Coordinates of C-alpha atoms in Angstrom, one line a residue:
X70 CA 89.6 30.7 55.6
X71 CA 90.6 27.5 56.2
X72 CA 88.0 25.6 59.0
X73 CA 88.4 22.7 61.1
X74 CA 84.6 21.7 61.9
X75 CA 84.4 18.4 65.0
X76 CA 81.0 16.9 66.0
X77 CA 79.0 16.2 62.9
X78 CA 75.6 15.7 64.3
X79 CA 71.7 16.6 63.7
X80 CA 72.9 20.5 63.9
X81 CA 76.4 20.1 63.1
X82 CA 76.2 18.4 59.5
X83 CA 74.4 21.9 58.5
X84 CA 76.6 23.7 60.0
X85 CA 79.2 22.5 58.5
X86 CA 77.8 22.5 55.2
X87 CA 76.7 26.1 55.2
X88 CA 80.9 26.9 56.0
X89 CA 81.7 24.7 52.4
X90 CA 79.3 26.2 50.7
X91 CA 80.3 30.1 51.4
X92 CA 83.7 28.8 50.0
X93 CA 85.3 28.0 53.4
X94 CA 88.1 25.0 52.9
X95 CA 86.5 23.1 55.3
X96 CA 88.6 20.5 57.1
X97 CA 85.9 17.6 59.2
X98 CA 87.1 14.8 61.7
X99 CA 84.7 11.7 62.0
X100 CA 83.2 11.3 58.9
X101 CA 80.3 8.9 59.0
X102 CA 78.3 7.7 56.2
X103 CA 75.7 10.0 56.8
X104 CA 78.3 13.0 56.6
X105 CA 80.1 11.9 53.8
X106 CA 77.9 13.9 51.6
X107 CA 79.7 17.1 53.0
X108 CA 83.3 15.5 51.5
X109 CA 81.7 15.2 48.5
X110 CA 80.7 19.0 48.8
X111 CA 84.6 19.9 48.8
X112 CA 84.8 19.2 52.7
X113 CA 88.2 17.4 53.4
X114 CA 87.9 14.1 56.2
X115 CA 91.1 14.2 58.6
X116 CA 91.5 11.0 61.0
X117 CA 92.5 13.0 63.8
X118 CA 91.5 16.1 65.8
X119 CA 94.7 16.9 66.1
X120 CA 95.3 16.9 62.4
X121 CA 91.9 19.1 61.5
X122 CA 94.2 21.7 64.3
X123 CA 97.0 21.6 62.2
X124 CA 95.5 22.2 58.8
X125 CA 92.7 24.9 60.0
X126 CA 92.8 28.8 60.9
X127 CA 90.0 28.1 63.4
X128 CA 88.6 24.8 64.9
X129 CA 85.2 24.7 65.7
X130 CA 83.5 22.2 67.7
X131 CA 80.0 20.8 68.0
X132 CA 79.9 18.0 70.2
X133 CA 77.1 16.9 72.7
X134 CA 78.4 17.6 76.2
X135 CA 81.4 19.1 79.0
X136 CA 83.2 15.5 79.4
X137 CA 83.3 15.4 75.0
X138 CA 84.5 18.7 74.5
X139 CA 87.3 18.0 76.9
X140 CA 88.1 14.9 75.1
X141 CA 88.3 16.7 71.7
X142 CA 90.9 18.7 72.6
X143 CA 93.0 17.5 75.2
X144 CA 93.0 13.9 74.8
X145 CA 95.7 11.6 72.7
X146 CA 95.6 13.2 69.1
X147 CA 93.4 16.0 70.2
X148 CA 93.2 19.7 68.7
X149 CA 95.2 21.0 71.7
X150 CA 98.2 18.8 70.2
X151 CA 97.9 20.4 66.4
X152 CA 97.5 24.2 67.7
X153 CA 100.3 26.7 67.6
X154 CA 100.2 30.5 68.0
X155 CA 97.5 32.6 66.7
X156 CA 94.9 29.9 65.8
X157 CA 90.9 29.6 67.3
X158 CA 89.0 27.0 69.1
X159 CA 85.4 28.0 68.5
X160 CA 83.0 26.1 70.9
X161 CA 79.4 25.9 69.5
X162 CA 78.7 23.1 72.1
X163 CA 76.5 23.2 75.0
X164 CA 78.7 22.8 78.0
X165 CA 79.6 23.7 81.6
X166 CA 80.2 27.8 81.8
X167 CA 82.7 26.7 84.8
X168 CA 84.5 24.3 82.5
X169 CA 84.8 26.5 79.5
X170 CA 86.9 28.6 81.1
X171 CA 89.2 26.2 82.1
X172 CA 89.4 24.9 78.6
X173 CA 89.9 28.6 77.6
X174 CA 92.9 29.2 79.9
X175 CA 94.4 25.6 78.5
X176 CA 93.9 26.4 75.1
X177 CA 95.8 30.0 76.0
X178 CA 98.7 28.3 77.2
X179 CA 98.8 27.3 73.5
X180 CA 98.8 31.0 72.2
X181 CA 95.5 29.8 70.7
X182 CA 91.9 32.3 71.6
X183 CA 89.2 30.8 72.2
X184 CA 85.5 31.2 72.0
X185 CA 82.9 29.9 73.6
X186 CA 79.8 30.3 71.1
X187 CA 76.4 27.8 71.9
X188 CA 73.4 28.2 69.5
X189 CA 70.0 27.7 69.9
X190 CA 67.2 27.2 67.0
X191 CA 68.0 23.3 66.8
X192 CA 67.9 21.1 63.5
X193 CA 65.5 23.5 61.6
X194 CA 67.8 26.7 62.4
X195 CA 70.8 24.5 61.6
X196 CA 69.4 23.8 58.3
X197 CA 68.1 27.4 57.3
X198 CA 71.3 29.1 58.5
X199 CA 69.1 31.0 61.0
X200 CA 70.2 29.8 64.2
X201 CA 71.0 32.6 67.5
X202 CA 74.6 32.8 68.9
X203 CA 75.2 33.3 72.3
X204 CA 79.0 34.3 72.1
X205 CA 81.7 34.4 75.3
X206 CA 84.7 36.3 74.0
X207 CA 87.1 38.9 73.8
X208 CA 86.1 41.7 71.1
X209 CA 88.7 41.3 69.0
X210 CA 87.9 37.3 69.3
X211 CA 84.4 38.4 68.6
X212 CA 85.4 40.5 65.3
X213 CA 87.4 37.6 64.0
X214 CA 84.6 34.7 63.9
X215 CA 81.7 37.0 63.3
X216 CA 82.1 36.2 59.4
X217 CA 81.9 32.4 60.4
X218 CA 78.8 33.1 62.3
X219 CA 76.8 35.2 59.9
X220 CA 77.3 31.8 57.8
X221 CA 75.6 29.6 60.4
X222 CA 73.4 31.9 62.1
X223 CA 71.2 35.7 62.3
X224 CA 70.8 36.3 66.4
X225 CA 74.4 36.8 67.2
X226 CA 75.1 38.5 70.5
X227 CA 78.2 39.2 72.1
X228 CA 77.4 38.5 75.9
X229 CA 80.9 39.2 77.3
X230 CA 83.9 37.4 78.2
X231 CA 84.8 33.6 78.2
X232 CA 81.9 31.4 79.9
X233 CA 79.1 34.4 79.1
X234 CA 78.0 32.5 76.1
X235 CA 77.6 29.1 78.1
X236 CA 75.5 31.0 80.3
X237 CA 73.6 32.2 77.9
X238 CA 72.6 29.0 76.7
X239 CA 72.0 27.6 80.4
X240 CA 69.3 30.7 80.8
X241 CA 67.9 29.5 77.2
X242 CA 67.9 26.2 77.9
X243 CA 65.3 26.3 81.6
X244 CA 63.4 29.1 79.3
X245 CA 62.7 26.8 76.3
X246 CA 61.6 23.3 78.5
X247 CA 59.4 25.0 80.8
X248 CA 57.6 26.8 77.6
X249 CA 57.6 23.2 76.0
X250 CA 56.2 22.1 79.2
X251 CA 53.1 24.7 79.5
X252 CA 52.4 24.4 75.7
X253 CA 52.5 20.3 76.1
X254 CA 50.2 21.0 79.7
X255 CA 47.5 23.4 77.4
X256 CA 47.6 20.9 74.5
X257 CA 46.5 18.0 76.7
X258 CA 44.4 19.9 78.6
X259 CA 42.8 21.0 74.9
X260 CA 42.3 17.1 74.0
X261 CA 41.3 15.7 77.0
X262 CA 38.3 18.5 76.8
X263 CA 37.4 17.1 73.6
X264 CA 38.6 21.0 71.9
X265 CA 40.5 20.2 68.3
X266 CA 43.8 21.1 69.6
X267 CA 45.2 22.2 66.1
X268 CA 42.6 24.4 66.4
X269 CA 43.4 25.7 69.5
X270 CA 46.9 25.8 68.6
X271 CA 46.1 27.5 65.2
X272 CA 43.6 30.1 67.6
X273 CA 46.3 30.8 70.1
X274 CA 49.1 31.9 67.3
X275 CA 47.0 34.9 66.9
X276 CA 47.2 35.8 70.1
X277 CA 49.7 36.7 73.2
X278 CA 50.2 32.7 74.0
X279 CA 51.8 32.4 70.5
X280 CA 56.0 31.7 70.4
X281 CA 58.3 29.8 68.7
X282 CA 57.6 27.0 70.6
X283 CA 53.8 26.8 70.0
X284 CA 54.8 26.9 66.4
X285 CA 57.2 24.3 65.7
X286 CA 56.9 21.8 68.7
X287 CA 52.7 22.9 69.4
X288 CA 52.7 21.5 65.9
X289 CA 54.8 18.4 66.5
X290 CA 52.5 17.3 69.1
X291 CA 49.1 18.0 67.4
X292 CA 50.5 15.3 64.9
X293 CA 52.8 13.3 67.4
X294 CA 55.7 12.8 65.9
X295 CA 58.5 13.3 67.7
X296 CA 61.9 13.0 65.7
X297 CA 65.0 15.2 66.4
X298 CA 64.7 18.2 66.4
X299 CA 66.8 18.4 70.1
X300 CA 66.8 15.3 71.9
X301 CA 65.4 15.1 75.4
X302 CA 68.7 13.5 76.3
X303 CA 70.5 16.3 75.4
X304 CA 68.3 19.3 77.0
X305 CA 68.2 17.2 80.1
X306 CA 71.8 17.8 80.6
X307 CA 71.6 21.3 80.0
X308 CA 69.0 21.3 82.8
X309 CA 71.2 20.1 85.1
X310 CA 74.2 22.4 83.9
X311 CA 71.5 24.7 84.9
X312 CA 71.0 23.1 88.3
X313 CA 74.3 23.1 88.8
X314 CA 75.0 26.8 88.6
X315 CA 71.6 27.3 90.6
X316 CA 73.8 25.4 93.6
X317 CA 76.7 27.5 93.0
X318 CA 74.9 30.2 93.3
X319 CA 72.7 28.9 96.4
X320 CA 69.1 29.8 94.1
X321 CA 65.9 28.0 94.1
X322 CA 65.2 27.0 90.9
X323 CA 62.1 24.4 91.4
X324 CA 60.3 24.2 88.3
X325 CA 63.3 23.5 86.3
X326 CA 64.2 20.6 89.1
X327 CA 60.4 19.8 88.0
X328 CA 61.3 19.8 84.2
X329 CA 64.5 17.6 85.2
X330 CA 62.3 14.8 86.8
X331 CA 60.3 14.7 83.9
X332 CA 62.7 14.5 81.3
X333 CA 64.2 11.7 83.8
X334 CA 61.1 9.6 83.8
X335 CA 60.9 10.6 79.6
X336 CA 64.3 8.5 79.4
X337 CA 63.4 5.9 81.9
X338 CA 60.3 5.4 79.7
X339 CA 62.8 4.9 76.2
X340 CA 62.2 8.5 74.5
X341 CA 65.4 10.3 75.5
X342 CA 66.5 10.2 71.8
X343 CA 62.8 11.7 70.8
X344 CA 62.8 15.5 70.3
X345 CA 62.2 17.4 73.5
X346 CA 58.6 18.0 72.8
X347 CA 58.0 14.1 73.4
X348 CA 57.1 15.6 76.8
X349 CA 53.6 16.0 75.7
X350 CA 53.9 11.7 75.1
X351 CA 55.0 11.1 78.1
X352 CA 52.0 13.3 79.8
X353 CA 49.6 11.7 78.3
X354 CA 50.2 8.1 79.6
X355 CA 47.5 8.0 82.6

């Protein structure tokens, strides 16, 4: 098929790659030196959204927030001005569940589908293809991109309609940075006790404290370094998406207002561009 892929980050690069490598004629809009390695993979650099619209089947964007996404498509030379009948916006983004179906109904008007498709697995899924798809679409909408997404990803769920997916990856989102939190509280408390915590880490794998997290980010903060991975910057605002939908709704959800002050005084403190399990840094200053 022919792909328009937007937003060529830590996750996206991969992404993208994995599409030019299956065979996909890959069309990419802000090509940066540290992308330009997927050009030279047969990927094809457009200077305009609007133009990677016009050349592709379906668009797909990766792009860090609500206001971003927006911009992509309906502002001046955006993918909303290159779409015509029949073509897909696929939104792999983290965004507002509120907004995403307003972009949906816009991007209608166009007699374009669209799909609202977040991921979770960060840089490390990215790169092995492995990442879980949280998808908000129609089934036949669903049936059309699943090929793209069995490229990218393994966990693929349909949730439901428009905005499910975003939702999805809200609920992920206050799930993964309270389990960061409580593995970064049980690491410290491991240290400060004089324990070897990769021991303790390596102990509690075996057992019914081990997840994902404990793995990969338990591991990241037995040797303290904390390079993206998913930038605290990033998961903070899909905390407050997460917030925000709390108010809607009129629930409590305090320890995730706890786990937004933290990541608040992480970014105050210069490490919103560490990986999210630079929480365990931040704990650790007295």
């Amino acid at each position: 098929m022919k792909i328009g892929f937007i937003g060529l980050g830590v996750m996206g690069r991969p992404m993208a790659g994995h599409l030019i490598a299956a065979g996909h004629e890959v069309f990419l809009h802000r090509v940066k030196d540290i992308s330009q390695h997927l050009v030279e993979a047969g990927g094809t650099a457009l200077d305009s959204a609007k133009a990677v619209a016009e050349a592709a089947e379906i668009i797909i964007l990766m792009v860090p927030d609500t206001p971003d996404v927006e911009a992509v498509l309906f502002g001046a030379n955006g993918v909303a001005e290159g779409l015509s009948a029949g073509k897909m916006v696929i939104d792999m983004s983290s965004i507002s569940p509120v907004a995403t179906k307003d972009f949906a109904a816009r991007i209608g008007e166009k007699g374009a589908s669209y799909v609202d498709a977040p991921v979770s697995g960060g840089e490390v899924g990215a790169k092995a293809a492995s990442l879980t798809i949280m998808v908000g679409a129609s089934e036949a909408d669903f049936d059309r991109a699943w090929p793209l997404f069995e490229i990218m990803g393994k966990n693929i769920t349909r949730i439901g309609e428009v905005g499910a997916g975003q939702t999805a990856k809200v609920v992920n989102q206050v799930i993964v940075g309270l389990t960061i939190e409580a593995v970064a509280e049980g690491l410290l408390l491991a240290k400060a006790a004089g324990a070897d915590s990769a021991k303790v880490r390596e102990a509690l794998m075996g057992g019914f404290a081990a997840s994902r997290i404990l793995e990969v980010h338990g591991e990241r903060m037995v040797n303290e370094t904390f390079e993206p991975g998913f930038r605290i910057r990033l998961h903070r605002k899909d905390i407050g998406l997460a917030m925000e939908a709390a108010k809607a709704l009129d629930l409590s959800l305090p320890h995730a207002a706890s786990l937004a002050q933290m990541m608040d005084r992480a970014m105050a403190k210069g490490l919103g561009d560490k990986d999210h399990s630079a929480i365990f840094a931040l704990m650790q200053e007295k």
